[in-house]
Coordinates of C-alpha atoms in Angstrom, one line a residue:
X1 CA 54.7 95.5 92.5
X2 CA 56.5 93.0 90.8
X3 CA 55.7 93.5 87.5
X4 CA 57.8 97.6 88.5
X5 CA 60.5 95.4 90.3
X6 CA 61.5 93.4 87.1
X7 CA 61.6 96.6 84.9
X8 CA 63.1 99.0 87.2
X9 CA 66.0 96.4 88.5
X10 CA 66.6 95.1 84.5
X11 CA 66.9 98.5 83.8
X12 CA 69.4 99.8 87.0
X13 CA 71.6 96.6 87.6
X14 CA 71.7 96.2 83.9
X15 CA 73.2 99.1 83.0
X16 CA 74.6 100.5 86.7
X17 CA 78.2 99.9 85.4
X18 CA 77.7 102.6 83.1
X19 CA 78.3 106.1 82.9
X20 CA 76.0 106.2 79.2
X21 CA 72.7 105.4 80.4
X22 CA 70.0 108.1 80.9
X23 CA 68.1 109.4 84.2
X24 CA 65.0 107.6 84.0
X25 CA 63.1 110.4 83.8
X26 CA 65.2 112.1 81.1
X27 CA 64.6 109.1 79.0
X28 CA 62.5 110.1 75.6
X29 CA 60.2 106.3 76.1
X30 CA 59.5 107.0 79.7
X31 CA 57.2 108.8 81.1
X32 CA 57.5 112.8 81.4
X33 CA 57.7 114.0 84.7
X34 CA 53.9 116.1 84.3
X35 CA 52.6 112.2 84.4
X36 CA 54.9 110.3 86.3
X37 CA 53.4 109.5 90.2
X38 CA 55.3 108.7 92.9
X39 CA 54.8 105.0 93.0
X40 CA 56.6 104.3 89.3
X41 CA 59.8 106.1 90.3
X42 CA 60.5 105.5 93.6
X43 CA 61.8 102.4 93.4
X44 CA 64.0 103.4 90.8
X45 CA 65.6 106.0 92.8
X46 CA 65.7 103.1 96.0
X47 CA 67.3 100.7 93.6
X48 CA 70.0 103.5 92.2
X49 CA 71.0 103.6 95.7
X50 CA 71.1 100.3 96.5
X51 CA 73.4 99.6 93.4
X52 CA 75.3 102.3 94.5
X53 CA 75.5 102.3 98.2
X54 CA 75.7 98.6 98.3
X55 CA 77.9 97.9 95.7
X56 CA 80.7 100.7 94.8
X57 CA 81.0 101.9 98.6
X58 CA 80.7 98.8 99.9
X59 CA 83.4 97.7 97.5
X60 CA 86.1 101.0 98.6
X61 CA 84.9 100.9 101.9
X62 CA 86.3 97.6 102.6
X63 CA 89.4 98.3 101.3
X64 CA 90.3 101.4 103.0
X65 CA 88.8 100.0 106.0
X66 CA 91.5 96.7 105.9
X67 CA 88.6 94.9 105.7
X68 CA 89.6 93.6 102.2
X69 CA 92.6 92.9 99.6
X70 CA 93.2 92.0 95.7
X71 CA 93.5 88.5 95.3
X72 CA 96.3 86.8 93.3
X73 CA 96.0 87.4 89.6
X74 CA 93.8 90.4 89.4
X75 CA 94.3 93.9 89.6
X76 CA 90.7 95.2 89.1
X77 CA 91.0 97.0 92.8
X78 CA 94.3 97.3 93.6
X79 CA 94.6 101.0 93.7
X80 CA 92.0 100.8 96.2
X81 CA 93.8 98.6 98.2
X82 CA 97.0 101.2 97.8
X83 CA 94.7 103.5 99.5
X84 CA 94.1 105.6 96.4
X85 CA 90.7 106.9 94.7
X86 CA 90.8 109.1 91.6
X87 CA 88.6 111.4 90.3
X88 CA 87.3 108.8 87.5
X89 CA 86.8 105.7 89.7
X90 CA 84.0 107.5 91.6
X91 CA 82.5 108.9 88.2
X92 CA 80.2 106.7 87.5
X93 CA 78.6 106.3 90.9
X94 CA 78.7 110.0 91.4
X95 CA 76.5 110.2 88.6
X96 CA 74.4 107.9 89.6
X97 CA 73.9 109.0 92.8
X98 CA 72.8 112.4 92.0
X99 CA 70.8 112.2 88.6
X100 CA 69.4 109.0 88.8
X101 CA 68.6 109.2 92.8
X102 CA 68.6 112.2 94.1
X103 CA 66.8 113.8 91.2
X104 CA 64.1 111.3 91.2
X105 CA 63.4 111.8 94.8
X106 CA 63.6 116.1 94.3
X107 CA 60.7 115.1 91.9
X108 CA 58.9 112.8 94.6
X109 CA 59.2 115.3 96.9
X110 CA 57.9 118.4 94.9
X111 CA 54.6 116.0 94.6
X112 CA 54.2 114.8 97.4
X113 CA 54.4 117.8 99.2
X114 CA 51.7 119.6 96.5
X115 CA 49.5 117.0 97.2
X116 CA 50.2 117.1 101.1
X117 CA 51.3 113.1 100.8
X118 CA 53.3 113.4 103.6
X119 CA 54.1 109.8 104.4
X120 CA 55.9 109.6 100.7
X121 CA 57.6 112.7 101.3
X122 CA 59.3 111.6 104.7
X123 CA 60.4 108.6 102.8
X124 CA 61.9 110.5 100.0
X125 CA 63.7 113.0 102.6
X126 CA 65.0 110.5 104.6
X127 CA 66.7 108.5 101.7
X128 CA 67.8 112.0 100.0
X129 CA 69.6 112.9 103.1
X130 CA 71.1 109.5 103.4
X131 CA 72.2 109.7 100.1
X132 CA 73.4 113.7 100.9
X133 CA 74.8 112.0 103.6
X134 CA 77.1 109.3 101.9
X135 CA 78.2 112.0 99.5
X136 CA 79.9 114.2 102.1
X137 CA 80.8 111.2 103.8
X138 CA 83.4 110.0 100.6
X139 CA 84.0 113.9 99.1
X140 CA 83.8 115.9 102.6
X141 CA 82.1 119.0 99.9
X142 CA 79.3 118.2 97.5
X143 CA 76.8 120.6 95.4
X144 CA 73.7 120.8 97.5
X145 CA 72.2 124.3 98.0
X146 CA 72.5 124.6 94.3
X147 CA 72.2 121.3 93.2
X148 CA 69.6 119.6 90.6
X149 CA 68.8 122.8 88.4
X150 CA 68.8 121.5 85.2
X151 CA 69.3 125.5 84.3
X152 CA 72.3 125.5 86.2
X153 CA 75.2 123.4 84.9
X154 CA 77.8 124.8 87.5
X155 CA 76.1 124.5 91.1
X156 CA 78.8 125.8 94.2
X157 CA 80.5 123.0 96.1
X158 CA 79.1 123.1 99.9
X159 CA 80.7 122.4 102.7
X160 CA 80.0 119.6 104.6
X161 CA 78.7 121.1 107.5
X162 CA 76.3 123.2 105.4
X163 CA 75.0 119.8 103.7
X164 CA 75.0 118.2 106.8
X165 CA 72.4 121.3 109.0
X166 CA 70.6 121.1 105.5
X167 CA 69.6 117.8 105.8
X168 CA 69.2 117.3 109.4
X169 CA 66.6 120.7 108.9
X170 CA 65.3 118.8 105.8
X171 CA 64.3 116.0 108.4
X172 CA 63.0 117.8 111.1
X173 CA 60.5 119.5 108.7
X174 CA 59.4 116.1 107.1
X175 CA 59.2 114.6 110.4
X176 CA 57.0 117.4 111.7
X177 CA 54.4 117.1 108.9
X178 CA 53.8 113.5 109.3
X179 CA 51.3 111.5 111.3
X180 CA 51.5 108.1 111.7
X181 CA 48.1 107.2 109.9
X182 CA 50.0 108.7 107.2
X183 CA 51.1 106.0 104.1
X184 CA 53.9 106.1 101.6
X185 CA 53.6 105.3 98.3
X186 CA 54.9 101.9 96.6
X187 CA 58.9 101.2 98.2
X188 CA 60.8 98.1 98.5
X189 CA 62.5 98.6 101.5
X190 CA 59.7 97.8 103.8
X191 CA 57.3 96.6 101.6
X192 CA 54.3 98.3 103.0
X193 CA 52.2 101.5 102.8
X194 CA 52.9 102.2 107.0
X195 CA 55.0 105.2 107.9
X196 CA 56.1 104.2 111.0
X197 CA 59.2 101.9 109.6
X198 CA 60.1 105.2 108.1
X199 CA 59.7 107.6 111.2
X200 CA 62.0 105.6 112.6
X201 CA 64.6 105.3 109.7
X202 CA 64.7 108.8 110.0
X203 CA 65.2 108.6 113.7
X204 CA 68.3 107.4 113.0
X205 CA 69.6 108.9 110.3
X206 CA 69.4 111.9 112.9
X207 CA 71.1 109.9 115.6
X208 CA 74.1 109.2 113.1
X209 CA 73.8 113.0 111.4
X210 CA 74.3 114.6 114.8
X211 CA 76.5 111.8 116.5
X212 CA 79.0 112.2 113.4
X213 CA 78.6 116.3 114.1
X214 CA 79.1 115.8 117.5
X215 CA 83.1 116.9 117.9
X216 CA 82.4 120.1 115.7
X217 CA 79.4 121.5 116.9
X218 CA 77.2 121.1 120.2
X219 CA 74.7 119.1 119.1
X220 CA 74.1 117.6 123.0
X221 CA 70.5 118.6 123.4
X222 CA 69.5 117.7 119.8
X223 CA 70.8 114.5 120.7
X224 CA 69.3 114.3 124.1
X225 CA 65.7 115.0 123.1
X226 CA 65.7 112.6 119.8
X227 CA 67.2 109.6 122.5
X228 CA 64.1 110.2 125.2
X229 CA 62.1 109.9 121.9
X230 CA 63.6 106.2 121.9
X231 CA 61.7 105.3 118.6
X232 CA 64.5 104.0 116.5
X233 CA 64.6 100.5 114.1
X234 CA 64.2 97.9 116.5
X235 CA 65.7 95.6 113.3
X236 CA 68.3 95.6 110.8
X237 CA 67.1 97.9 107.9
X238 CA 68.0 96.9 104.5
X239 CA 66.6 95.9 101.0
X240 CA 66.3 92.0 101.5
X241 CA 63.6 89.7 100.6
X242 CA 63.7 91.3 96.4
X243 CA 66.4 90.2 94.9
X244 CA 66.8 86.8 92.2
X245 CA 69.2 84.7 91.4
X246 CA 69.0 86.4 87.6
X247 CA 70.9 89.1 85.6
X248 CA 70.0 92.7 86.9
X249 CA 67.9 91.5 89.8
X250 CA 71.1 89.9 92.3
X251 CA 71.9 91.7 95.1
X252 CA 74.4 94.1 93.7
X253 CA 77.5 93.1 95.5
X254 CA 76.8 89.5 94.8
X255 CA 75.9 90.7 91.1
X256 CA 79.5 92.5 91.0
X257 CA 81.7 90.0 92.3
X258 CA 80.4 86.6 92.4
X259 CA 78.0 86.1 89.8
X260 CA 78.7 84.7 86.1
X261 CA 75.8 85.9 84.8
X262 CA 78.1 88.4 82.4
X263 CA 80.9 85.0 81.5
X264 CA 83.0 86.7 84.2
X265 CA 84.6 84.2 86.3
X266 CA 87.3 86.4 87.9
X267 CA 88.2 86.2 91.3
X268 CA 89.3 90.0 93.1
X269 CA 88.3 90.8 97.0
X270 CA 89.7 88.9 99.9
X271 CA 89.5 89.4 103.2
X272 CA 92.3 91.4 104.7
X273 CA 95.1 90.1 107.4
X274 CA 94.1 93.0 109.9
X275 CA 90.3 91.9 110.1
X276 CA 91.4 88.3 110.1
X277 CA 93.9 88.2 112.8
X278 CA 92.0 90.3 114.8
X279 CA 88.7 87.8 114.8
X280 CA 90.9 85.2 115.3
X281 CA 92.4 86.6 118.4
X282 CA 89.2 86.5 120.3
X283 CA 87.9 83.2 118.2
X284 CA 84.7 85.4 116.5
X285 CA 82.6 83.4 114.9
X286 CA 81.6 86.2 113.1
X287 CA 84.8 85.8 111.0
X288 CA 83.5 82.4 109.5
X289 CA 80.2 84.0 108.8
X290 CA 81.6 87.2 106.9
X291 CA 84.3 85.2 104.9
X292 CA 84.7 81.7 103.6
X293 CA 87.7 79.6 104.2
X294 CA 90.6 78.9 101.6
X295 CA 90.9 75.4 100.2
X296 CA 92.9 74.3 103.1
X297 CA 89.7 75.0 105.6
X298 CA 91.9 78.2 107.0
X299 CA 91.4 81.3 107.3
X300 CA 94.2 83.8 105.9
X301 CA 94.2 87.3 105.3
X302 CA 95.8 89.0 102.9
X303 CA 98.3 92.3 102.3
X304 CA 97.0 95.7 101.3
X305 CA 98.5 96.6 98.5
X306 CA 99.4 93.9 96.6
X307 CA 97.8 90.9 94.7
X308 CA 100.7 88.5 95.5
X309 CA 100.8 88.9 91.6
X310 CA 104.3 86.7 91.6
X311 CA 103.5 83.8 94.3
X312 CA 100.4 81.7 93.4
X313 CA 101.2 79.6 96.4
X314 CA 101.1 82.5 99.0
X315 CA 98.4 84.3 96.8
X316 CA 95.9 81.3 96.8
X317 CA 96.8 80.7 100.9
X318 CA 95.0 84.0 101.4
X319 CA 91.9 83.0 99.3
X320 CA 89.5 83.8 102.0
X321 CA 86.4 85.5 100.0
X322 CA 83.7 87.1 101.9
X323 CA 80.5 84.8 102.1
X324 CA 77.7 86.4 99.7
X325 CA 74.7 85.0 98.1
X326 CA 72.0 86.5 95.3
X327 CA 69.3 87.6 98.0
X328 CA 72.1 89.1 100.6
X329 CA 70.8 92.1 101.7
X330 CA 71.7 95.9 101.2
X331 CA 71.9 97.2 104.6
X332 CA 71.2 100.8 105.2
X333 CA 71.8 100.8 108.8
X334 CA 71.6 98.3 111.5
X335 CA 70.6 97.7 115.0
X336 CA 74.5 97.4 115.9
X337 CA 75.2 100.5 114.3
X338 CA 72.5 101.7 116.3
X339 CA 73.5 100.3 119.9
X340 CA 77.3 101.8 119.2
X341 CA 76.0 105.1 118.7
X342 CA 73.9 105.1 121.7
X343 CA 76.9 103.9 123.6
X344 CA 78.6 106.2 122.3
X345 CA 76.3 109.4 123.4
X346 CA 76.2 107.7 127.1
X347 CA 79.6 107.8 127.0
X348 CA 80.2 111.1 126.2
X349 CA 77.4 112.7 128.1
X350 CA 77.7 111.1 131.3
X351 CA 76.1 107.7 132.1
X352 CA 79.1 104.9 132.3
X353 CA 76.0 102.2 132.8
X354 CA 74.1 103.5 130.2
X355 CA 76.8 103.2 127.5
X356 CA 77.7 99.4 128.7
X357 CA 74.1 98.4 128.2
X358 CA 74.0 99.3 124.7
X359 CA 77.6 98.7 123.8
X360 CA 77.0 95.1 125.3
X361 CA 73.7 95.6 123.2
X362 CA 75.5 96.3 120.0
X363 CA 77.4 93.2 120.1
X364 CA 74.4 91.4 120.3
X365 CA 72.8 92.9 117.8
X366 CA 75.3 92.4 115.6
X367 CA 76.4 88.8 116.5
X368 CA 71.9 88.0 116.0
X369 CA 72.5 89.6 112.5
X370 CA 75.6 86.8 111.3
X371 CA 73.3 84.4 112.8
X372 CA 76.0 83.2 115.5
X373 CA 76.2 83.2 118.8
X374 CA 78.8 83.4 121.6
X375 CA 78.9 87.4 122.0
X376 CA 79.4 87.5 125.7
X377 CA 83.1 86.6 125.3
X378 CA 83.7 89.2 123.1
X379 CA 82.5 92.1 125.8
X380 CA 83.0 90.5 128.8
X381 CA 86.5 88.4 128.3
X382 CA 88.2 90.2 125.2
X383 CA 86.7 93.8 125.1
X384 CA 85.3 94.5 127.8
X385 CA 83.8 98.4 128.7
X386 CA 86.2 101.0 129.8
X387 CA 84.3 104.4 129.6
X388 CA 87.7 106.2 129.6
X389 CA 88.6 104.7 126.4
X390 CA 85.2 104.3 125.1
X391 CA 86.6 105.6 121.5
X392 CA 88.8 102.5 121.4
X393 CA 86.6 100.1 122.7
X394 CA 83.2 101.3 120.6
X395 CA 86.0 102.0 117.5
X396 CA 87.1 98.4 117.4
X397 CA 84.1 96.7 117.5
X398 CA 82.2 99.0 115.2
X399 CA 84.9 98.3 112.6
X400 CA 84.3 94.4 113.1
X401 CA 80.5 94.2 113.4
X402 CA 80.4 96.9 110.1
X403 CA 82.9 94.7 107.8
X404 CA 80.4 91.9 107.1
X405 CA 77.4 94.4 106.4
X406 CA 78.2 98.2 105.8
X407 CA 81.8 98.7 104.9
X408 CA 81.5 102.3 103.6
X409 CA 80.3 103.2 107.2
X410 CA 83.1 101.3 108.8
X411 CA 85.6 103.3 107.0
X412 CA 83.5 106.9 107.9
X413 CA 83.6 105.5 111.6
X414 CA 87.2 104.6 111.7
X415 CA 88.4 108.0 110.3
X416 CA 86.3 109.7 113.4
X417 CA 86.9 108.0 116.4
X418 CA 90.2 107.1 115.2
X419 CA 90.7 103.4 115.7
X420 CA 91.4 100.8 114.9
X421 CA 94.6 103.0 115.1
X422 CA 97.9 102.1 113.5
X423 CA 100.3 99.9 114.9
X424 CA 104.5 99.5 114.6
X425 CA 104.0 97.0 111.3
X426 CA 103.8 97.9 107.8
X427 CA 102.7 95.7 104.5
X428 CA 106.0 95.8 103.5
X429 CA 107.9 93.8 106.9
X430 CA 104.7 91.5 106.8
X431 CA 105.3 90.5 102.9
X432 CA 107.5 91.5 100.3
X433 CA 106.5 91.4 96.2
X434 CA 108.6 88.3 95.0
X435 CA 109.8 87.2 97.7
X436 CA 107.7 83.8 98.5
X437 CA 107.9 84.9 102.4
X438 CA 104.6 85.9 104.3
X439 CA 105.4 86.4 107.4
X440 CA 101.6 87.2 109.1
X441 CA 102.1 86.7 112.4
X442 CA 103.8 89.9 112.7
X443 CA 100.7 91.5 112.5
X444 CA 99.1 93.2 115.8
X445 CA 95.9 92.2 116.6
X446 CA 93.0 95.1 116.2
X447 CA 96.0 98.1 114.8
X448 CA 95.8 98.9 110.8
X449 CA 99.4 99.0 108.8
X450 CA 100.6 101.1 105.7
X451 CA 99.7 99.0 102.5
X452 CA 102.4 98.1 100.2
X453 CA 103.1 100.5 97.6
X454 CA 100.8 103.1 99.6
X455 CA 99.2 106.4 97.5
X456 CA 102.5 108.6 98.1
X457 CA 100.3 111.6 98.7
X458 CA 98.3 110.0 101.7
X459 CA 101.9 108.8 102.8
X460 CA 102.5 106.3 105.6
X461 CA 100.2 105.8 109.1
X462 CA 97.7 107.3 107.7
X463 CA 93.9 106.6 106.3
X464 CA 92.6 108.0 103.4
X465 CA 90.4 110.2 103.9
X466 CA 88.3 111.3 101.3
X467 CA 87.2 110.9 97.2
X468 CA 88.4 113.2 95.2
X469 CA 86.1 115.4 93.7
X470 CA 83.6 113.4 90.7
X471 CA 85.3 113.9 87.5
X472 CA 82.3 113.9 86.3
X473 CA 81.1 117.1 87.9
X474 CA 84.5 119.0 88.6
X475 CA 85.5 118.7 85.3
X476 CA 82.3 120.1 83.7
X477 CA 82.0 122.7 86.7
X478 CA 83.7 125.7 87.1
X479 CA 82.8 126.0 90.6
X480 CA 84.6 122.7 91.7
X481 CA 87.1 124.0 93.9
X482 CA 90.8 122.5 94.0
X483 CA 91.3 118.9 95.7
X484 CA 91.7 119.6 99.3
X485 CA 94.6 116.5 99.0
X486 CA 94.3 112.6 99.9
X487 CA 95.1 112.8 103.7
X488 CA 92.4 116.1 104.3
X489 CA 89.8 115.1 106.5
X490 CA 86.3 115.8 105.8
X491 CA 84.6 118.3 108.3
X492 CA 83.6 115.5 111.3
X493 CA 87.0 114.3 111.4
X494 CA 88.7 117.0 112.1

């Protein structure tokens, strides 16, 4: 096991930057796929995600969220923190996503299901819908009915609906298949040849496919008979416990951002004035375990949409850099995530009493995970349950607990239920470029504001919404249809 975690993670993390590097099984000194078993790839495809998933959408999820800003000096993310995403920024991790783990696991699947290993193939359903999943989450249309065939180059754009029945029908078949004496091959995420950590990953994969589907289709009694199930991740699940403090085997944020193991020093994500002044508010101490303080022992948020490029002083005030480490884990999904969305269904359907218990639960779930305590105030003197504005409340909260472990889902959560909504203040009356005045306590607690400088076509009040298309695919597919435009929502937030 070890000896297939150094090679695979030298060989991912080395090299994830790139867009040159070949599919591991495309590669003319690996293996061919007539030879290749289960075991030896997938943790190549896990760690492709990984490096994707907690790394790039991590990265443009807390920006578009407000969760983060471009420190003084650097530029490296600004346009995200404009709101903006072009075709070529999401290249690379398109790419990635799709050849180097979603092909891997279409192999995986094809053999496990010959040889009726059907432990291995729930695993490798449930992380290709979750990957399917993410895809339609940042593009709202992806190739999927058509996708992978090497013989053809051009594969239709689906919509996200289509993708989204796909892959909830993908994991209903898998599901069905498996018992629970069966085992899944080699896999870092839980470490072990038992199936049940993955019956219940895909549990709740469903629970977040059909919850997201929920104000487009009537997905009630799906919903209904999956929650009397009640077997979902009783724990945080995430890649944690593999990674080293050592080139190409960090945690990939950490590896990104923090670590000199390139000669890289340079400083770019702080936390953002929204998140900041909104933690403060209630005094979460989940703020001091997301983010680190400035020099001064404070905690200061900064503007989107600038780096404070002219006024060091001001610039270095908001210094506040979220708190990572080599071994911090990739979350795929956590118990928080999964309390809010069982709130969220009580809610919706019927039982105030039911939603309070696990919104109250979600808290604590996510206040065990920063390793803090004091949630009670939060949901019983700050935010306390209102089922009439359960949107707000669960909204909120699921944008606070989310921006120290899953940003990219923060930003997908925000853009449905629609808060944290925007308030009366914009980057621009809060700080303007040059002029050595920051005046932050204009800021609204929980509301977002327009960045600075905002992407013109998004315009002002408004969240981005979506990637545009890969220009890595669109640009070699005649198929791509036309950018449906920055401020289009994809199909569940409608």
């Amino acid at each position: 096991m070890k000896k297939i975690f150094i090679i695979i993670l030298a060989v991912v993390f080395g090299m994830a930057s790139c867009d040159s590097y070949l599919d591991i099984n495309q590669d003319p000194n690996s293996p061919t796929e007539d030879n290749v078993n289960s075991s030896m790839i997938f943790p190549g495809a896990e760690m492709n995600l990984a490096s994707s998933y907690g790394n790039f959408l991590r990265i443009v999820g807390g920006y578009f969220a407000e969760h983060y800003v471009q420190l003084f000096g650097t530029s490296n993310y600004l346009d995200y923190s404009k709101f903006n995403m072009s075709a070529t920024r999401s290249s690379s991790t398109y790419t990635q996503l799709n050849a180097r783990c979603l092909k891997n696991l279409q192999i995986i699947r094809e053999q496990s299901s010959a040889s009726e290993e059907w432990g291995t193939y729930l695993a490798a359903t449930t992380l290709r819908a979750f990957t399917y999943q993410a895809l339609v989450d940042a593009y709202g249309e992806t190739p999927y009915t058509e996708a992978l065939d090497v013989s053809n180059p051009t594969p239709k754009y689906d919509e996200g609906l289509t993708v989204y029945q796909g892959i909830l029908s993908e994991l209903d078949e898998a599901l069905s298949n498996v018992s629970t004496s069966d085992i899944v091959c080699t896999n870092f995420l839980f470490g072990s040849s038992s199936v049940n950590n993955w019956i219940q990953l895909a549990n709740a994969l469903k629970l977040k496919i059909l919850m997201r589907m929920s104000d487009v289709q009537n997905v009630q009694s799906s919903l209904a008979a999956l929650i009397a199930e009640d077997n979902f991740p009783t724990s945080d699940v995430a890649w944690t416990g593999i990674w080293s403090d050592e080139s190409g085997k960090a945690s990939p944020f950490y590896q990104e951002e923090f670590a000199t193991y390139f000669g890289s020093g340079q400083v770019n994500i702080g936390a953002n004035i929204a998140l900041v002044e909104t933690m403060k508010a209630t005094n979460d101490p989940r703020l001091r375990a997301f983010f680190d303080a400035n020099s001064e022992g404070n905690y200061v948020g900064g503007v989107s949409g600038t780096n404070f490029s002219t006024d060091r002083t001001i610039g270095e005030k908001a210094n506040c850099r979220p708190v990572a480490s080599y071994s911090m884990p990739v979350y795929l999904i956590t118990k928080a995530e999964i309390e809010f969305f069982l709130a969220e269904y009580y809610a919706r359907y019927g039982s105030s009493g039911n939603a309070e218990s696990h919104y109250i639960a979600a808290i604590e779930a996510s206040f065990a995970t920063a390793g803090v305590s004091g949630a009670s105030d939060i949901y019983t003197l700050h935010y306390p349950w209102d089922n009439t504005n359960y949107k707000q409340i669960i909204g909120i909260q699921k944008w606070i607990a989310l921006s120290g472990t899953n940003n990219f889902e923060a930003w997908c959560e925000m853009r449905r239920l629609k808060y944290p909504a925007f308030g009366s203040i914009s980057g621009d009356d809060m700080y303007t470029e040059g002029s050595g005045e920051f005046n932050e306590s204009l800021y609204v607690p929980a509301t977002l504001y327009t960045p600075i400088n905002v992407n013109q076509d998004l315009g002002s009040n408004k969240v981005l919404q979506r990637f545009r298309y890969a220009e890595s695919s669109a640009n070699r597919n005649n198929n791509a249809p036309e950018n449906k435009g920055d401020g289009t929502p994809v199909f569940w937030a409608e």
